[in-house]
Coordinates of C-alpha atoms in Angstrom, one line a residue:
M1 CA -55.5 70.4 36.3
P2 CA -58.5 71.3 34.5
L3 CA -57.7 72.2 30.8
W4 CA -54.0 70.9 31.0
D5 CA -52.2 67.6 30.1
F6 CA -48.9 66.5 31.3
Q7 CA -46.3 63.8 30.4
G8 CA -43.0 62.3 31.3
S9 CA -41.4 63.3 34.7
T10 CA -44.0 66.0 35.3
M11 CA -44.9 66.0 38.9
V12 CA -48.1 68.3 40.0
T13 CA -48.3 69.7 43.5
S14 CA -50.3 72.3 45.0
Q15 CA -47.6 75.0 44.9
Y16 CA -45.8 74.3 41.5
V17 CA -45.3 71.8 38.6
R18 CA -42.1 70.1 38.3
L19 CA -41.4 69.3 34.9
T20 CA -38.0 67.5 35.8
P21 CA -36.5 66.8 39.5
D22 CA -32.8 67.3 39.8
E23 CA -32.0 63.9 38.3
R24 CA -30.3 62.8 35.0
S25 CA -32.1 61.7 32.0
R26 CA -35.6 63.1 32.8
E27 CA -37.9 65.2 30.6
G28 CA -41.4 66.3 31.1
S29 CA -44.1 68.8 29.8
I30 CA -47.3 70.3 30.4
W31 CA -49.7 71.5 27.6
N32 CA -53.1 73.2 27.7
R33 CA -55.8 71.6 25.6
V34 CA -57.4 74.8 24.3
P35 CA -56.0 76.2 21.2
C36 CA -55.5 80.1 21.5
F37 CA -57.3 81.9 18.9
L38 CA -56.4 85.6 19.9
K39 CA -54.5 87.5 17.4
D40 CA -52.7 89.8 20.1
W41 CA -51.5 88.0 23.4
E42 CA -49.2 88.1 26.1
L43 CA -48.2 85.3 28.3
H44 CA -46.6 85.7 31.9
V45 CA -44.6 82.7 33.2
H46 CA -43.6 82.3 36.7
F47 CA -40.9 79.8 37.0
K48 CA -38.1 78.6 38.9
I49 CA -34.9 76.9 38.1
H50 CA -32.9 75.4 40.8
G51 CA -30.6 72.4 41.8
A52 CA -27.3 71.4 43.7
G53 CA -25.4 71.8 40.8
K54 CA -22.5 74.3 40.6
K55 CA -21.7 76.6 37.9
N56 CA -21.9 74.7 34.5
L57 CA -22.6 71.6 36.3
H58 CA -26.3 71.8 35.8
G59 CA -28.6 71.5 32.8
D60 CA -30.4 71.5 30.4
G61 CA -33.0 74.2 30.7
L62 CA -36.7 74.9 30.1
A63 CA -38.6 75.7 27.0
L64 CA -42.2 77.7 26.3
W65 CA -44.0 76.7 23.3
Y66 CA -46.9 78.1 21.2
T67 CA -47.2 75.4 18.6
Q68 CA -49.3 73.5 16.3
E69 CA -48.2 70.0 18.0
R70 CA -48.6 69.2 21.8
L71 CA -47.7 66.4 24.1
V72 CA -44.9 65.2 21.6
P73 CA -41.9 64.3 23.2
G74 CA -38.6 64.9 21.7
P75 CA -35.0 65.8 22.2
V76 CA -35.5 69.7 22.2
F77 CA -35.7 70.3 25.9
G78 CA -37.9 67.6 26.2
S79 CA -40.3 68.2 23.3
K80 CA -40.4 67.8 19.3
D81 CA -37.9 69.0 16.9
N82 CA -39.1 70.3 13.6
F83 CA -42.2 71.9 15.3
H84 CA -44.5 74.5 13.9
G85 CA -44.7 77.8 15.6
L86 CA -42.7 79.7 18.5
A87 CA -40.2 78.4 21.2
I88 CA -38.7 80.5 23.7
F89 CA -35.7 78.7 25.2
L90 CA -34.2 79.3 28.7
D91 CA -30.9 77.4 28.2
T92 CA -28.9 77.1 31.3
Y93 CA -25.9 74.8 30.2
P94 CA -23.4 75.9 27.1
N95 CA -23.0 72.8 24.7
D96 CA -20.8 74.6 22.5
E97 CA -17.2 75.1 24.4
A98 CA -16.5 77.7 21.9
T99 CA -19.5 80.1 22.4
E100 CA -18.8 83.6 23.6
R101 CA -22.3 83.7 25.4
V102 CA -22.9 84.0 29.1
F103 CA -25.3 81.3 30.5
P104 CA -28.1 80.9 31.3
Y105 CA -29.2 82.3 28.1
I106 CA -32.7 83.1 26.4
S107 CA -33.3 82.7 22.9
A108 CA -36.2 82.7 20.2
M109 CA -36.9 80.4 17.5
V110 CA -39.8 80.3 14.9
N111 CA -40.1 77.2 12.6
N112 CA -42.5 76.2 9.8
G113 CA -41.5 72.3 10.6
S114 CA -38.5 72.8 8.1
L115 CA -35.6 73.9 11.0
T116 CA -33.8 71.4 13.3
Y117 CA -32.7 72.8 16.6
D118 CA -28.8 72.0 17.0
H119 CA -28.0 71.3 20.7
S120 CA -24.4 71.0 19.9
K121 CA -24.5 74.8 19.0
D122 CA -27.1 75.9 21.6
G123 CA -29.4 76.6 18.7
R124 CA -27.2 79.2 17.2
W125 CA -28.0 78.6 13.5
T126 CA -31.9 79.1 14.1
E127 CA -31.9 81.8 16.8
L128 CA -33.8 85.0 15.9
A129 CA -32.3 86.7 19.2
G130 CA -31.5 86.5 22.7
C131 CA -30.1 87.8 25.9
T132 CA -28.1 86.5 28.9
A133 CA -30.5 86.2 32.4
D134 CA -29.2 85.3 35.7
L135 CA -32.5 83.1 36.5
R136 CA -31.1 79.9 38.2
N137 CA -30.9 79.4 41.8
Q138 CA -32.6 82.6 42.8
N139 CA -34.1 83.3 46.2
H140 CA -36.8 85.4 44.9
D141 CA -39.5 85.0 42.1
T142 CA -38.4 85.0 38.7
F143 CA -40.9 85.9 35.8
L144 CA -40.8 85.7 31.8
A145 CA -43.3 87.6 29.5
I146 CA -43.6 86.9 26.0
R147 CA -45.8 89.5 24.1
Y148 CA -46.8 89.0 20.3
S149 CA -48.9 91.7 19.0
R150 CA -49.3 93.1 15.3
G151 CA -46.3 90.7 13.9
R152 CA -44.2 91.9 16.8
L153 CA -42.5 89.5 18.9
T154 CA -41.1 90.8 22.4
V155 CA -39.5 88.9 25.2
M156 CA -39.2 90.6 28.8
T157 CA -37.7 89.4 32.0
D158 CA -38.1 89.9 35.5
V159 CA -35.6 88.0 37.4
E160 CA -33.6 90.7 39.3
D161 CA -36.3 91.1 42.1
K162 CA -37.0 94.5 41.0
N163 CA -40.5 94.1 40.1
E164 CA -40.1 95.5 36.7
W165 CA -39.8 94.1 33.3
K166 CA -36.2 94.3 31.2
N167 CA -36.3 93.9 27.6
C168 CA -34.8 90.8 26.1
I169 CA -35.9 90.0 22.9
D170 CA -37.8 92.4 20.3
I171 CA -38.3 91.2 16.8
A172 CA -40.7 92.6 14.3
G173 CA -41.8 90.6 10.9
V174 CA -43.2 87.7 12.8
Q175 CA -46.0 85.7 11.5
L176 CA -48.0 83.3 14.0
P177 CA -51.0 81.8 13.3
T178 CA -54.0 81.3 15.5
G179 CA -55.2 77.9 16.9
Y180 CA -51.9 76.7 18.2
F181 CA -51.4 75.5 21.9
F182 CA -49.3 76.9 24.8
G183 CA -47.1 74.5 26.7
A184 CA -43.7 74.2 28.5
S185 CA -41.0 71.5 28.8
A186 CA -37.7 70.7 30.2
G187 CA -35.1 68.1 30.0
T188 CA -31.9 67.0 31.9
G189 CA -29.3 64.8 30.6
D190 CA -25.8 63.9 32.1
L191 CA -26.4 67.4 34.3
S192 CA -29.7 67.9 35.8
D193 CA -32.0 70.9 37.7
N194 CA -35.5 71.1 39.1
H195 CA -37.2 73.1 36.2
D196 CA -40.3 74.4 38.0
I197 CA -43.6 76.2 36.7
I198 CA -45.5 78.1 39.3
S199 CA -48.1 79.7 37.1
M200 CA -48.6 80.4 33.7
K201 CA -51.1 83.5 32.7
L202 CA -52.4 84.6 29.2
F203 CA -53.6 88.0 28.5
Q204 CA -55.6 89.4 25.3
L205 CA -54.2 92.5 24.1
M206 CA -56.5 94.9 22.8
V207 CA -55.2 96.2 19.5
E208 CA -56.6 97.7 16.4
H209 CA -56.2 95.9 13.1
P210 CA -55.9 97.2 9.4
L211 CA -59.4 96.5 7.8
E212 CA -57.6 94.2 5.2
D213 CA -56.7 91.8 8.3
E214 CA -60.4 91.0 8.7
S215 CA -60.2 88.8 5.5
V216 CA -57.2 86.9 6.5
D217 CA -57.9 83.4 7.7
W218 CA -55.2 83.5 10.8
T219 CA -55.6 79.7 11.3
K220 CA -53.8 79.2 7.7
I221 CA -50.9 81.5 8.3
E222 CA -47.4 79.8 8.0
P223 CA -45.1 80.7 11.0
S224 CA -42.4 82.7 9.4
V225 CA -40.4 85.6 10.0
S226 CA -39.6 88.3 7.4
L227 CA -35.9 89.1 8.5
L228 CA -34.5 86.1 9.7
K229 CA -31.1 86.4 11.3
S230 CA -28.5 84.9 13.6
P231 CA -26.9 86.3 16.6
K232 CA -23.8 87.2 14.5
D233 CA -25.8 88.8 11.7
N234 CA -26.2 85.9 9.7
V235 CA -23.0 84.2 9.6
D236 CA -22.4 81.2 7.7
D237 CA -23.8 77.6 9.0
P238 CA -21.7 74.8 9.8
T239 CA -22.0 73.3 6.4
G240 CA -20.4 76.3 4.7
N241 CA -23.5 77.4 3.0
F242 CA -24.9 80.9 3.6
R243 CA -28.3 80.6 5.3
S244 CA -31.1 80.8 3.1
G245 CA -33.7 83.7 3.3
P246 CA -34.7 86.9 2.1
L247 CA -32.0 89.6 1.2
T248 CA -31.7 92.1 4.0
G249 CA -30.8 95.6 3.6
W250 CA -27.0 95.1 4.5
K251 CA -26.6 92.2 2.0
V252 CA -28.2 94.2 -0.7
F253 CA -25.8 97.0 0.1
L254 CA -22.8 94.7 -0.2
L255 CA -23.9 93.0 -3.4
L256 CA -24.2 96.8 -5.0
L257 CA -21.0 97.6 -3.5
C258 CA -19.1 94.7 -4.9
A259 CA -20.7 95.2 -8.3
L260 CA -19.9 99.0 -8.3
L261 CA -16.1 97.9 -7.3
G262 CA -16.3 95.4 -9.8
I263 CA -17.2 97.8 -12.8
I264 CA -14.7 100.5 -11.5
V265 CA -12.3 97.7 -11.5
C266 CA -12.9 96.6 -15.3
A267 CA -13.3 100.3 -16.5
V268 CA -9.6 101.1 -14.8
V269 CA -8.2 97.8 -16.6
G270 CA -9.9 98.8 -20.1
A271 CA -8.5 102.3 -19.9
V272 CA -5.1 101.1 -19.1
V273 CA -5.4 98.4 -22.0
F274 CA -6.8 100.9 -24.4
Q275 CA -3.9 103.3 -23.7
K276 CA -1.1 100.8 -24.2
R277 CA -2.6 99.8 -27.6
Q278 CA -2.8 103.4 -28.5
E279 CA 0.7 103.8 -27.8
R280 CA 1.6 100.8 -29.7
N281 CA 0.0 102.0 -32.8
K282 CA 1.8 105.1 -32.8
R283 CA 5.2 103.4 -33.0
F284 CA 4.0 101.5 -36.0
Y285 CA 3.5 104.7 -37.6

């Protein structure tokens, strides 16, 4: 395959690229050799996830990447953890038995190298947003689109044989540099599936940018999200510490509300104490 490298259990055919066969403990990936220097782009992926396993007896899933690193195997659906860039996970197996999600589940993660993907929680603590999509063992074509334009990340699916895109993820405030690589990976554990990539097509989006953007070195931007929240609106993390990040609007509102309530309580208590002292002083006279 010109301009593409592959590793692991990946098998290349004339019809598709199979990242993993329907066998246990396999992982594979494909990566483009040419870095992407487009500031606005849209990636269309034609894929197929299928296998002999029945409900919740298959796994683990597929990942689509736009990252600084390439061809580095690891524990995150066959690729590297603590990556730099963007990952879209098509997770087909619920590792967290207490989850309320319906699988298969698509989620997005932006990482500057400091975050670790937690498989035991299905990436809950680092997920930006996600949606349920019935994408496995379909008898029709299944597609996913990733659009990045002017700091907005959008993920859409076409998995219902309707030939139309359905919104899954829409996040503003996403910063991604240019010069990263596109790739796809998949992994299996005790459970397995065939994970096939049929095509990956990249489109340039013609979008006008402010004049000040011309002075920005887009290759030096650090991957980040200005509004980082988990699926449950920034729930506490497993260690009991609130996830670090900028104060969002509702956090500021809660802080101001608590401060106001505290002032009111102190004023009431102070008034009661002052009144009792006044009454005591009158008795002495």
